[in-house]
Amino acid sequence: MKIIEIEGGRQLSGTIRISGAKNATVALIPAAILTDEEATICNVPEITDTDALCDILKILNVKVNRSTESLVINTKDMKNVSIEEEYSKKLRASYYFMGALLGKYKKVEMYFPGGCSIGARPIDLHLKGFEALGATITNEKNKYIVEAKELKGANIYLDFASVGATINIMLAAVRAKGKTIIDNAAKEPEIVNVATFLNNMGAKIQGAGTSTIKIEGVDHLHKCFHEVIPDRIEAGTYIIIGALCGNPLKIDNVIPEHVDALISKLEELGINMEVGLDYVTVLNSPEKLKATNIKTAVFPGFATDLQQPFTVLLTQAEGRSKVTETIFENRFMHIPYLKALGADITIKNQTATIDGPTKLKGTEVVATDLRAGAAMVAAGLKAEGTTTITNAEHILRGYEQIIEKLTAVGAKIRIKEI
Ligand code: EPZ
């Protein structure tokens, strides 16, 4: 097991550069198999989720050439074999191979995906989308066989604007016959990044980033070169850390519109920031932060992935704040550990009520999932004394070089294996 240890209470200053977006990368890698040639993806973050997807590519006999930050994926000798559970369960995004393999071979055999335990996370909307395109689904325990004689474009309405279902249906539909329309599609920037990648390979996708996506199927996708967008959740996490301990802290390589909701909330708290074209600098935080409420929502609303780190900041605000989680039913697992660090928080249904400010004092905590882990890092940096975070593997799934990046701006943080 990996453990992160932080000596907190230090001010952080300097610049942190944001890496390529995890949630775009994890869809781009499976999407790349749709070409019959070679795809080059650059600005790929070195995180363990990337490694897990490359392992699946290797099982499919796809050649993967990795250099600093870029991946060259060659599908010339690819084979459509079953993706076993030990690989699918390593991460959520393994499910993008369902759409991609179905699109390319009209058949896929794989197991239910893994990922953070933040709710039941069914995949019914993905499967309904595949069925609408003409596929039949056989499901035994955790194994799925999805196959079609032919995929035919269809009109698909998503009951919820799911990120995963939108991308997965897009992946299957790009090589279907005729036109597919996805209504109530998710609008997250990662979806736009994936659609741009597919279009660069010759797909015909319009409307990504809006709630109606139109896809005209094509027979062949060609070679292409593509760049991953900066990670808005990594950026948001470090901006929150800046608000907790920055003096000043510049977060570079950010698309500020992607973190608009967070910036508005930080302004409500009273944080002084400079927002540039591709950076956000947290100049300083006032002695007293104002309490505020947040409610998570689909993009461009307040991102559920930032809810957990943001809660840490609210423990430092004067008065009562409320956090309502609307996307995942089990995303408050960081709260007991924040309480162990000294926070005053109660949970009722999907709302956490935080009374502040409270002094945080280092202790032993657990990274129960990726963003809960990020919240523990943020809290540990603010807390007086030593915070020990166990199960730190979760954090490495989504934050490239987190130890190095924080050390470079003055944090006392180290990782060890026990
Ligand atoms: C993606 O998860 C991200 N993961 C999540 O990032 C992120 O929190 C989430 O989108 C919301 O933005 C990846 O990109 C790999 P959803 P995803 O489908 O695709 C329900 C992180 O920390 N739903 O938009 O799983 C679902 O249960 C993570 O980086 C169904 O009911 O999210 C949830 O309540 C964790 N049926 C809601 O929709 C379905 O078929 C939103 O899920 C699909 C989803």
PDB file of N, CA and C in Angstrom, residues 304-378:
ATOM      1  N   THR A 304     -18.926  17.752  -9.725  1.00  0.00           N
ATOM      2  CA  THR A 304     -18.934  16.809  -8.597  1.00  0.00           C
ATOM      3  C   THR A 304     -17.509  16.410  -8.208  1.00  0.00           C
ATOM      4  N   ASP A 305     -16.603  16.369  -9.194  1.00  0.00           N
ATOM      5  CA  ASP A 305     -15.219  15.970  -8.901  1.00  0.00           C
ATOM      6  C   ASP A 305     -14.489  16.996  -8.034  1.00  0.00           C
ATOM      7  N   LEU A 306     -15.009  18.226  -7.968  1.00  0.00           N
ATOM      8  CA  LEU A 306     -14.357  19.239  -7.124  1.00  0.00           C
ATOM      9  C   LEU A 306     -15.070  19.430  -5.791  1.00  0.00           C
ATOM     10  N   GLN A 307     -16.202  18.754  -5.657  1.00  0.00           N
ATOM     11  CA  GLN A 307     -16.983  18.907  -4.418  1.00  0.00           C
ATOM     12  C   GLN A 307     -16.156  18.524  -3.191  1.00  0.00           C
ATOM     13  N   GLN A 308     -15.424  17.393  -3.283  1.00  0.00           N
ATOM     14  CA  GLN A 308     -14.704  16.919  -2.093  1.00  0.00           C
ATOM     15  C   GLN A 308     -13.569  17.863  -1.694  1.00  0.00           C
ATOM     16  N   PRO A 309     -12.676  18.278  -2.633  1.00  0.00           N
ATOM     17  CA  PRO A 309     -11.659  19.254  -2.227  1.00  0.00           C
ATOM     18  C   PRO A 309     -12.259  20.592  -1.761  1.00  0.00           C
ATOM     19  N   PHE A 310     -13.381  21.016  -2.387  1.00  0.00           N
ATOM     20  CA  PHE A 310     -13.970  22.314  -2.021  1.00  0.00           C
ATOM     21  C   PHE A 310     -14.503  22.291  -0.584  1.00  0.00           C
ATOM     22  N   THR A 311     -14.994  21.113  -0.159  1.00  0.00           N
ATOM     23  CA  THR A 311     -15.501  20.990   1.216  1.00  0.00           C
ATOM     24  C   THR A 311     -14.411  21.350   2.226  1.00  0.00           C
ATOM     25  N   VAL A 312     -13.161  20.985   1.898  1.00  0.00           N
ATOM     26  CA  VAL A 312     -12.046  21.289   2.807  1.00  0.00           C
ATOM     27  C   VAL A 312     -11.947  22.800   3.003  1.00  0.00           C
ATOM     28  N   LEU A 313     -12.071  23.530   1.906  1.00  0.00           N
ATOM     29  CA  LEU A 313     -11.972  24.994   1.978  1.00  0.00           C
ATOM     30  C   LEU A 313     -13.111  25.567   2.829  1.00  0.00           C
ATOM     31  N   LEU A 314     -14.286  24.974   2.710  1.00  0.00           N
ATOM     32  CA  LEU A 314     -15.432  25.494   3.471  1.00  0.00           C
ATOM     33  C   LEU A 314     -15.255  25.312   4.983  1.00  0.00           C
ATOM     34  N   THR A 315     -14.385  24.372   5.398  1.00  0.00           N
ATOM     35  CA  THR A 315     -14.145  24.229   6.854  1.00  0.00           C
ATOM     36  C   THR A 315     -13.437  25.470   7.403  1.00  0.00           C
ATOM     37  N   GLN A 316     -12.884  26.286   6.501  1.00  0.00           N
ATOM     38  CA  GLN A 316     -12.145  27.479   6.932  1.00  0.00           C
ATOM     39  C   GLN A 316     -13.000  28.741   6.829  1.00  0.00           C
ATOM     40  N   ALA A 317     -14.256  28.587   6.355  1.00  0.00           N
ATOM     41  CA  ALA A 317     -15.122  29.770   6.178  1.00  0.00           C
ATOM     42  C   ALA A 317     -15.886  30.062   7.469  1.00  0.00           C
ATOM     43  N   GLU A 318     -16.182  31.342   7.652  1.00  0.00           N
ATOM     44  CA  GLU A 318     -16.851  31.817   8.876  1.00  0.00           C
ATOM     45  C   GLU A 318     -18.363  31.576   8.750  1.00  0.00           C
ATOM     46  N   GLY A 319     -18.921  30.727   9.597  1.00  0.00           N
ATOM     47  CA  GLY A 319     -20.374  30.495   9.554  1.00  0.00           C
ATOM     48  C   GLY A 319     -20.717  29.152   8.951  1.00  0.00           C
ATOM     49  N   ARG A 320     -21.963  29.035   8.480  1.00  0.00           N
ATOM     50  CA  ARG A 320     -22.481  27.744   8.019  1.00  0.00           C
ATOM     51  C   ARG A 320     -22.509  27.651   6.490  1.00  0.00           C
ATOM     52  N   SER A 321     -21.902  26.613   5.952  1.00  0.00           N
ATOM     53  CA  SER A 321     -21.942  26.363   4.503  1.00  0.00           C
ATOM     54  C   SER A 321     -22.647  25.033   4.266  1.00  0.00           C
ATOM     55  N   LYS A 322     -23.211  24.897   3.070  1.00  0.00           N
ATOM     56  CA  LYS A 322     -23.852  23.616   2.731  1.00  0.00           C
ATOM     57  C   LYS A 322     -23.335  23.104   1.386  1.00  0.00           C
ATOM     58  N   VAL A 323     -23.134  21.799   1.333  1.00  0.00           N
ATOM     59  CA  VAL A 323     -22.677  21.151   0.098  1.00  0.00           C
ATOM     60  C   VAL A 323     -23.703  20.089  -0.263  1.00  0.00           C
ATOM     61  N   THR A 324     -24.317  20.230  -1.435  1.00  0.00           N
ATOM     62  CA  THR A 324     -25.297  19.231  -1.860  1.00  0.00           C
ATOM     63  C   THR A 324     -24.758  18.484  -3.073  1.00  0.00           C
ATOM     64  N   GLU A 325     -24.675  17.167  -2.942  1.00  0.00           N
ATOM     65  CA  GLU A 325     -24.158  16.322  -4.031  1.00  0.00           C
ATOM     66  C   GLU A 325     -25.349  15.744  -4.789  1.00  0.00           C
ATOM     67  N   THR A 326     -25.448  16.044  -6.078  1.00  0.00           N
ATOM     68  CA  THR A 326     -26.620  15.584  -6.832  1.00  0.00           C
ATOM     69  C   THR A 326     -26.275  14.517  -7.884  1.00  0.00           C
ATOM     70  N   ILE A 327     -24.972  14.289  -8.127  1.00  0.00           N
ATOM     71  CA  ILE A 327     -24.611  13.388  -9.235  1.00  0.00           C
ATOM     72  C   ILE A 327     -24.387  11.952  -8.750  1.00  0.00           C
ATOM     73  N   PHE A 328     -23.616  11.791  -7.689  1.00  0.00           N
ATOM     74  CA  PHE A 328     -23.323  10.446  -7.171  1.00  0.00           C
ATOM     75  C   PHE A 328     -23.845  10.323  -5.748  1.00  0.00           C
ATOM     76  N   GLU A 329     -24.438   9.162  -5.425  1.00  0.00           N
ATOM     77  CA  GLU A 329     -25.101   9.011  -4.126  1.00  0.00           C
ATOM     78  C   GLU A 329     -24.144   8.701  -2.985  1.00  0.00           C
ATOM     79  N   ASN A 330     -22.871   8.447  -3.292  1.00  0.00           N
ATOM     80  CA  ASN A 330     -21.946   8.055  -2.208  1.00  0.00           C
ATOM     81  C   ASN A 330     -20.629   8.838  -2.317  1.00  0.00           C
ATOM     82  N   ARG A 331     -20.777  10.174  -2.375  1.00  0.00           N
ATOM     83  CA  ARG A 331     -19.552  10.940  -2.557  1.00  0.00           C
ATOM     84  C   ARG A 331     -19.213  11.804  -1.340  1.00  0.00           C
ATOM     85  N   PHE A 332     -19.556  11.297  -0.164  1.00  0.00           N
ATOM     86  CA  PHE A 332     -19.222  12.019   1.075  1.00  0.00           C
ATOM     87  C   PHE A 332     -18.280  11.193   1.952  1.00  0.00           C
ATOM     88  N   MET A 333     -17.548  10.263   1.330  1.00  0.00           N
ATOM     89  CA  MET A 333     -16.716   9.377   2.158  1.00  0.00           C
ATOM     90  C   MET A 333     -15.508  10.105   2.759  1.00  0.00           C
ATOM     91  N   HIS A 334     -15.246  11.321   2.261  1.00  0.00           N
ATOM     92  CA  HIS A 334     -14.142  12.107   2.827  1.00  0.00           C
ATOM     93  C   HIS A 334     -14.555  12.781   4.144  1.00  0.00           C
ATOM     94  N   ILE A 335     -15.870  12.886   4.378  1.00  0.00           N
ATOM     95  CA  ILE A 335     -16.347  13.687   5.515  1.00  0.00           C
ATOM     96  C   ILE A 335     -15.888  13.125   6.883  1.00  0.00           C
ATOM     97  N   PRO A 336     -16.025  11.806   7.139  1.00  0.00           N
ATOM     98  CA  PRO A 336     -15.551  11.309   8.435  1.00  0.00           C
ATOM     99  C   PRO A 336     -14.072  11.645   8.685  1.00  0.00           C
ATOM    100  N   TYR A 337     -13.273  11.629   7.611  1.00  0.00           N
ATOM    101  CA  TYR A 337     -11.840  11.911   7.786  1.00  0.00           C
ATOM    102  C   TYR A 337     -11.590  13.406   7.993  1.00  0.00           C
ATOM    103  N   LEU A 338     -12.410  14.238   7.356  1.00  0.00           N
ATOM    104  CA  LEU A 338     -12.283  15.683   7.621  1.00  0.00           C
ATOM    105  C   LEU A 338     -12.645  15.963   9.073  1.00  0.00           C
ATOM    106  N   LYS A 339     -13.646  15.228   9.581  1.00  0.00           N
ATOM    107  CA  LYS A 339     -14.028  15.405  10.983  1.00  0.00           C
ATOM    108  C   LYS A 339     -12.874  14.958  11.893  1.00  0.00           C
ATOM    109  N   ALA A 340     -12.217  13.870  11.502  1.00  0.00           N
ATOM    110  CA  ALA A 340     -11.074  13.407  12.302  1.00  0.00           C
ATOM    111  C   ALA A 340      -9.967  14.464  12.340  1.00  0.00           C
ATOM    112  N   LEU A 341      -9.890  15.254  11.283  1.00  0.00           N
ATOM    113  CA  LEU A 341      -8.872  16.325  11.229  1.00  0.00           C
ATOM    114  C   LEU A 341      -9.328  17.574  11.996  1.00  0.00           C
ATOM    115  N   GLY A 342     -10.585  17.575  12.450  1.00  0.00           N
ATOM    116  CA  GLY A 342     -11.044  18.709  13.273  1.00  0.00           C
ATOM    117  C   GLY A 342     -12.237  19.471  12.714  1.00  0.00           C
ATOM    118  N   ALA A 343     -12.744  19.067  11.538  1.00  0.00           N
ATOM    119  CA  ALA A 343     -13.865  19.815  10.943  1.00  0.00           C
ATOM    120  C   ALA A 343     -15.173  19.523  11.674  1.00  0.00           C
ATOM    121  N   ASP A 344     -16.099  20.492  11.577  1.00  0.00           N
ATOM    122  CA  ASP A 344     -17.416  20.332  12.203  1.00  0.00           C
ATOM    123  C   ASP A 344     -18.443  20.176  11.066  1.00  0.00           C
ATOM    124  N   ILE A 345     -18.795  18.933  10.766  1.00  0.00           N
ATOM    125  CA  ILE A 345     -19.658  18.656   9.598  1.00  0.00           C
ATOM    126  C   ILE A 345     -20.719  17.628   9.964  1.00  0.00           C
ATOM    127  N   THR A 346     -21.956  17.890   9.516  1.00  0.00           N
ATOM    128  CA  THR A 346     -22.987  16.860   9.668  1.00  0.00           C
ATOM    129  C   THR A 346     -23.568  16.570   8.283  1.00  0.00           C
ATOM    130  N   ILE A 347     -23.989  15.326   8.088  1.00  0.00           N
ATOM    131  CA  ILE A 347     -24.560  14.951   6.781  1.00  0.00           C
ATOM    132  C   ILE A 347     -26.010  14.542   6.979  1.00  0.00           C
ATOM    133  N   LYS A 348     -26.882  15.097   6.124  1.00  0.00           N
ATOM    134  CA  LYS A 348     -28.262  14.628   6.119  1.00  0.00           C
ATOM    135  C   LYS A 348     -28.639  14.417   4.659  1.00  0.00           C
ATOM    136  N   ASN A 349     -29.054  13.206   4.340  1.00  0.00           N
ATOM    137  CA  ASN A 349     -29.332  12.839   2.950  1.00  0.00           C
ATOM    138  C   ASN A 349     -28.144  13.202   2.077  1.00  0.00           C
ATOM    139  N   GLN A 350     -28.365  14.029   1.064  1.00  0.00           N
ATOM    140  CA  GLN A 350     -27.257  14.334   0.145  1.00  0.00           C
ATOM    141  C   GLN A 350     -26.629  15.693   0.433  1.00  0.00           C
ATOM    142  N   THR A 351     -26.866  16.219   1.652  1.00  0.00           N
ATOM    143  CA  THR A 351     -26.304  17.540   1.974  1.00  0.00           C
ATOM    144  C   THR A 351     -25.402  17.464   3.203  1.00  0.00           C
ATOM    145  N   ALA A 352     -24.225  18.056   3.063  1.00  0.00           N
ATOM    146  CA  ALA A 352     -23.309  18.169   4.206  1.00  0.00           C
ATOM    147  C   ALA A 352     -23.362  19.612   4.703  1.00  0.00           C
ATOM    148  N   THR A 353     -23.507  19.778   6.014  1.00  0.00           N
ATOM    149  CA  THR A 353     -23.530  21.122   6.601  1.00  0.00           C
ATOM    150  C   THR A 353     -22.228  21.323   7.366  1.00  0.00           C
ATOM    151  N   ILE A 354     -21.545  22.406   7.009  1.00  0.00           N
ATOM    152  CA  ILE A 354     -20.203  22.637   7.565  1.00  0.00           C
ATOM    153  C   ILE A 354     -20.241  23.911   8.401  1.00  0.00           C
ATOM    154  N   ASP A 355     -19.835  23.812   9.656  1.00  0.00           N
ATOM    155  CA  ASP A 355     -19.741  25.008  10.497  1.00  0.00           C
ATOM    156  C   ASP A 355     -18.272  25.349  10.686  1.00  0.00           C
ATOM    157  N   GLY A 356     -17.951  26.602  10.391  1.00  0.00           N
ATOM    158  CA  GLY A 356     -16.533  26.973  10.448  1.00  0.00           C
ATOM    159  C   GLY A 356     -16.351  28.360  11.020  1.00  0.00           C
ATOM    160  N   PRO A 357     -15.136  28.783  11.143  1.00  0.00           N
ATOM    161  CA  PRO A 357     -13.929  28.041  10.777  1.00  0.00           C
ATOM    162  C   PRO A 357     -13.481  27.094  11.897  1.00  0.00           C
ATOM    163  N   THR A 358     -12.823  26.017  11.477  1.00  0.00           N
ATOM    164  CA  THR A 358     -12.252  25.096  12.470  1.00  0.00           C
ATOM    165  C   THR A 358     -10.778  24.892  12.136  1.00  0.00           C
ATOM    166  N   LYS A 359      -9.974  24.793  13.175  1.00  0.00           N
ATOM    167  CA  LYS A 359      -8.548  24.500  12.963  1.00  0.00           C
ATOM    168  C   LYS A 359      -8.414  23.029  12.581  1.00  0.00           C
ATOM    169  N   LEU A 360      -7.588  22.742  11.583  1.00  0.00           N
ATOM    170  CA  LEU A 360      -7.360  21.335  11.219  1.00  0.00           C
ATOM    171  C   LEU A 360      -6.035  20.889  11.834  1.00  0.00           C
ATOM    172  N   LYS A 361      -6.035  19.668  12.358  1.00  0.00           N
ATOM    173  CA  LYS A 361      -4.838  19.140  13.011  1.00  0.00           C
ATOM    174  C   LYS A 361      -4.533  17.761  12.423  1.00  0.00           C
ATOM    175  N   GLY A 362      -3.296  17.575  11.975  1.00  0.00           N
ATOM    176  CA  GLY A 362      -2.902  16.347  11.272  1.00  0.00           C
ATOM    177  C   GLY A 362      -3.217  15.073  12.038  1.00  0.00           C
ATOM    178  N   THR A 363      -3.636  14.056  11.297  1.00  0.00           N
ATOM    179  CA  THR A 363      -3.874  12.733  11.892  1.00  0.00           C
ATOM    180  C   THR A 363      -3.829  11.690  10.776  1.00  0.00           C
ATOM    181  N   GLU A 364      -4.221  10.444  11.087  1.00  0.00           N
ATOM    182  CA  GLU A 364      -4.237   9.398  10.053  1.00  0.00           C
ATOM    183  C   GLU A 364      -5.577   9.383   9.340  1.00  0.00           C
ATOM    184  N   VAL A 365      -5.561   9.452   8.026  1.00  0.00           N
ATOM    185  CA  VAL A 365      -6.797   9.445   7.244  1.00  0.00           C
ATOM    186  C   VAL A 365      -6.645   8.478   6.069  1.00  0.00           C
ATOM    187  N   VAL A 366      -7.756   8.277   5.347  1.00  0.00           N
ATOM    188  CA  VAL A 366      -7.748   7.315   4.233  1.00  0.00           C
ATOM    189  C   VAL A 366      -8.221   8.011   2.950  1.00  0.00           C
ATOM    190  N   ALA A 367      -7.562   7.694   1.840  1.00  0.00           N
ATOM    191  CA  ALA A 367      -8.057   8.141   0.526  1.00  0.00           C
ATOM    192  C   ALA A 367      -9.046   7.065   0.068  1.00  0.00           C
ATOM    193  N   THR A 368     -10.340   7.306   0.268  1.00  0.00           N
ATOM    194  CA  THR A 368     -11.325   6.262  -0.055  1.00  0.00           C
ATOM    195  C   THR A 368     -11.574   6.184  -1.552  1.00  0.00           C
ATOM    196  N   ASP A 369     -11.342   7.286  -2.263  1.00  0.00           N
ATOM    197  CA  ASP A 369     -11.457   7.323  -3.721  1.00  0.00           C
ATOM    198  C   ASP A 369     -10.570   8.449  -4.217  1.00  0.00           C
ATOM    199  N   LEU A 370     -10.506   8.623  -5.523  1.00  0.00           N
ATOM    200  CA  LEU A 370      -9.559   9.589  -6.095  1.00  0.00           C
ATOM    201  C   LEU A 370      -9.727  11.017  -5.545  1.00  0.00           C
ATOM    202  N   ARG A 371     -10.941  11.561  -5.662  1.00  0.00           N
ATOM    203  CA  ARG A 371     -11.102  12.979  -5.256  1.00  0.00           C
ATOM    204  C   ARG A 371     -11.200  13.125  -3.739  1.00  0.00           C
ATOM    205  N   ALA A 372     -11.631  12.061  -3.049  1.00  0.00           N
ATOM    206  CA  ALA A 372     -11.582  12.095  -1.586  1.00  0.00           C
ATOM    207  C   ALA A 372     -10.113  12.173  -1.180  1.00  0.00           C
ATOM    208  N   GLY A 373      -9.269  11.450  -1.920  1.00  0.00           N
ATOM    209  CA  GLY A 373      -7.824  11.488  -1.668  1.00  0.00           C
ATOM    210  C   GLY A 373      -7.271  12.884  -1.900  1.00  0.00           C
ATOM    211  N   ALA A 374      -7.732  13.532  -2.976  1.00  0.00           N
ATOM    212  CA  ALA A 374      -7.272  14.901  -3.258  1.00  0.00           C
ATOM    213  C   ALA A 374      -7.710  15.834  -2.124  1.00  0.00           C
ATOM    214  N   ALA A 375      -8.906  15.588  -1.590  1.00  0.00           N
ATOM    215  CA  ALA A 375      -9.393  16.402  -0.474  1.00  0.00           C
ATOM    216  C   ALA A 375      -8.497  16.200   0.749  1.00  0.00           C
ATOM    217  N   MET A 376      -8.047  14.963   0.964  1.00  0.00           N
ATOM    218  CA  MET A 376      -7.168  14.687   2.113  1.00  0.00           C
ATOM    219  C   MET A 376      -5.819  15.388   1.949  1.00  0.00           C
ATOM    220  N   VAL A 377      -5.324  15.439   0.704  1.00  0.00           N
ATOM    221  CA  VAL A 377      -4.065  16.152   0.456  1.00  0.00           C
ATOM    222  C   VAL A 377      -4.264  17.639   0.770  1.00  0.00           C
ATOM    223  N   ALA A 378      -5.360  18.222   0.276  1.00  0.00           N
ATOM    224  CA  ALA A 378      -5.633  19.644   0.530  1.00  0.00           C
ATOM    225  C   ALA A 378      -5.736  19.901   2.034  1.00  0.00           C
TER     226      ALA A 378
END
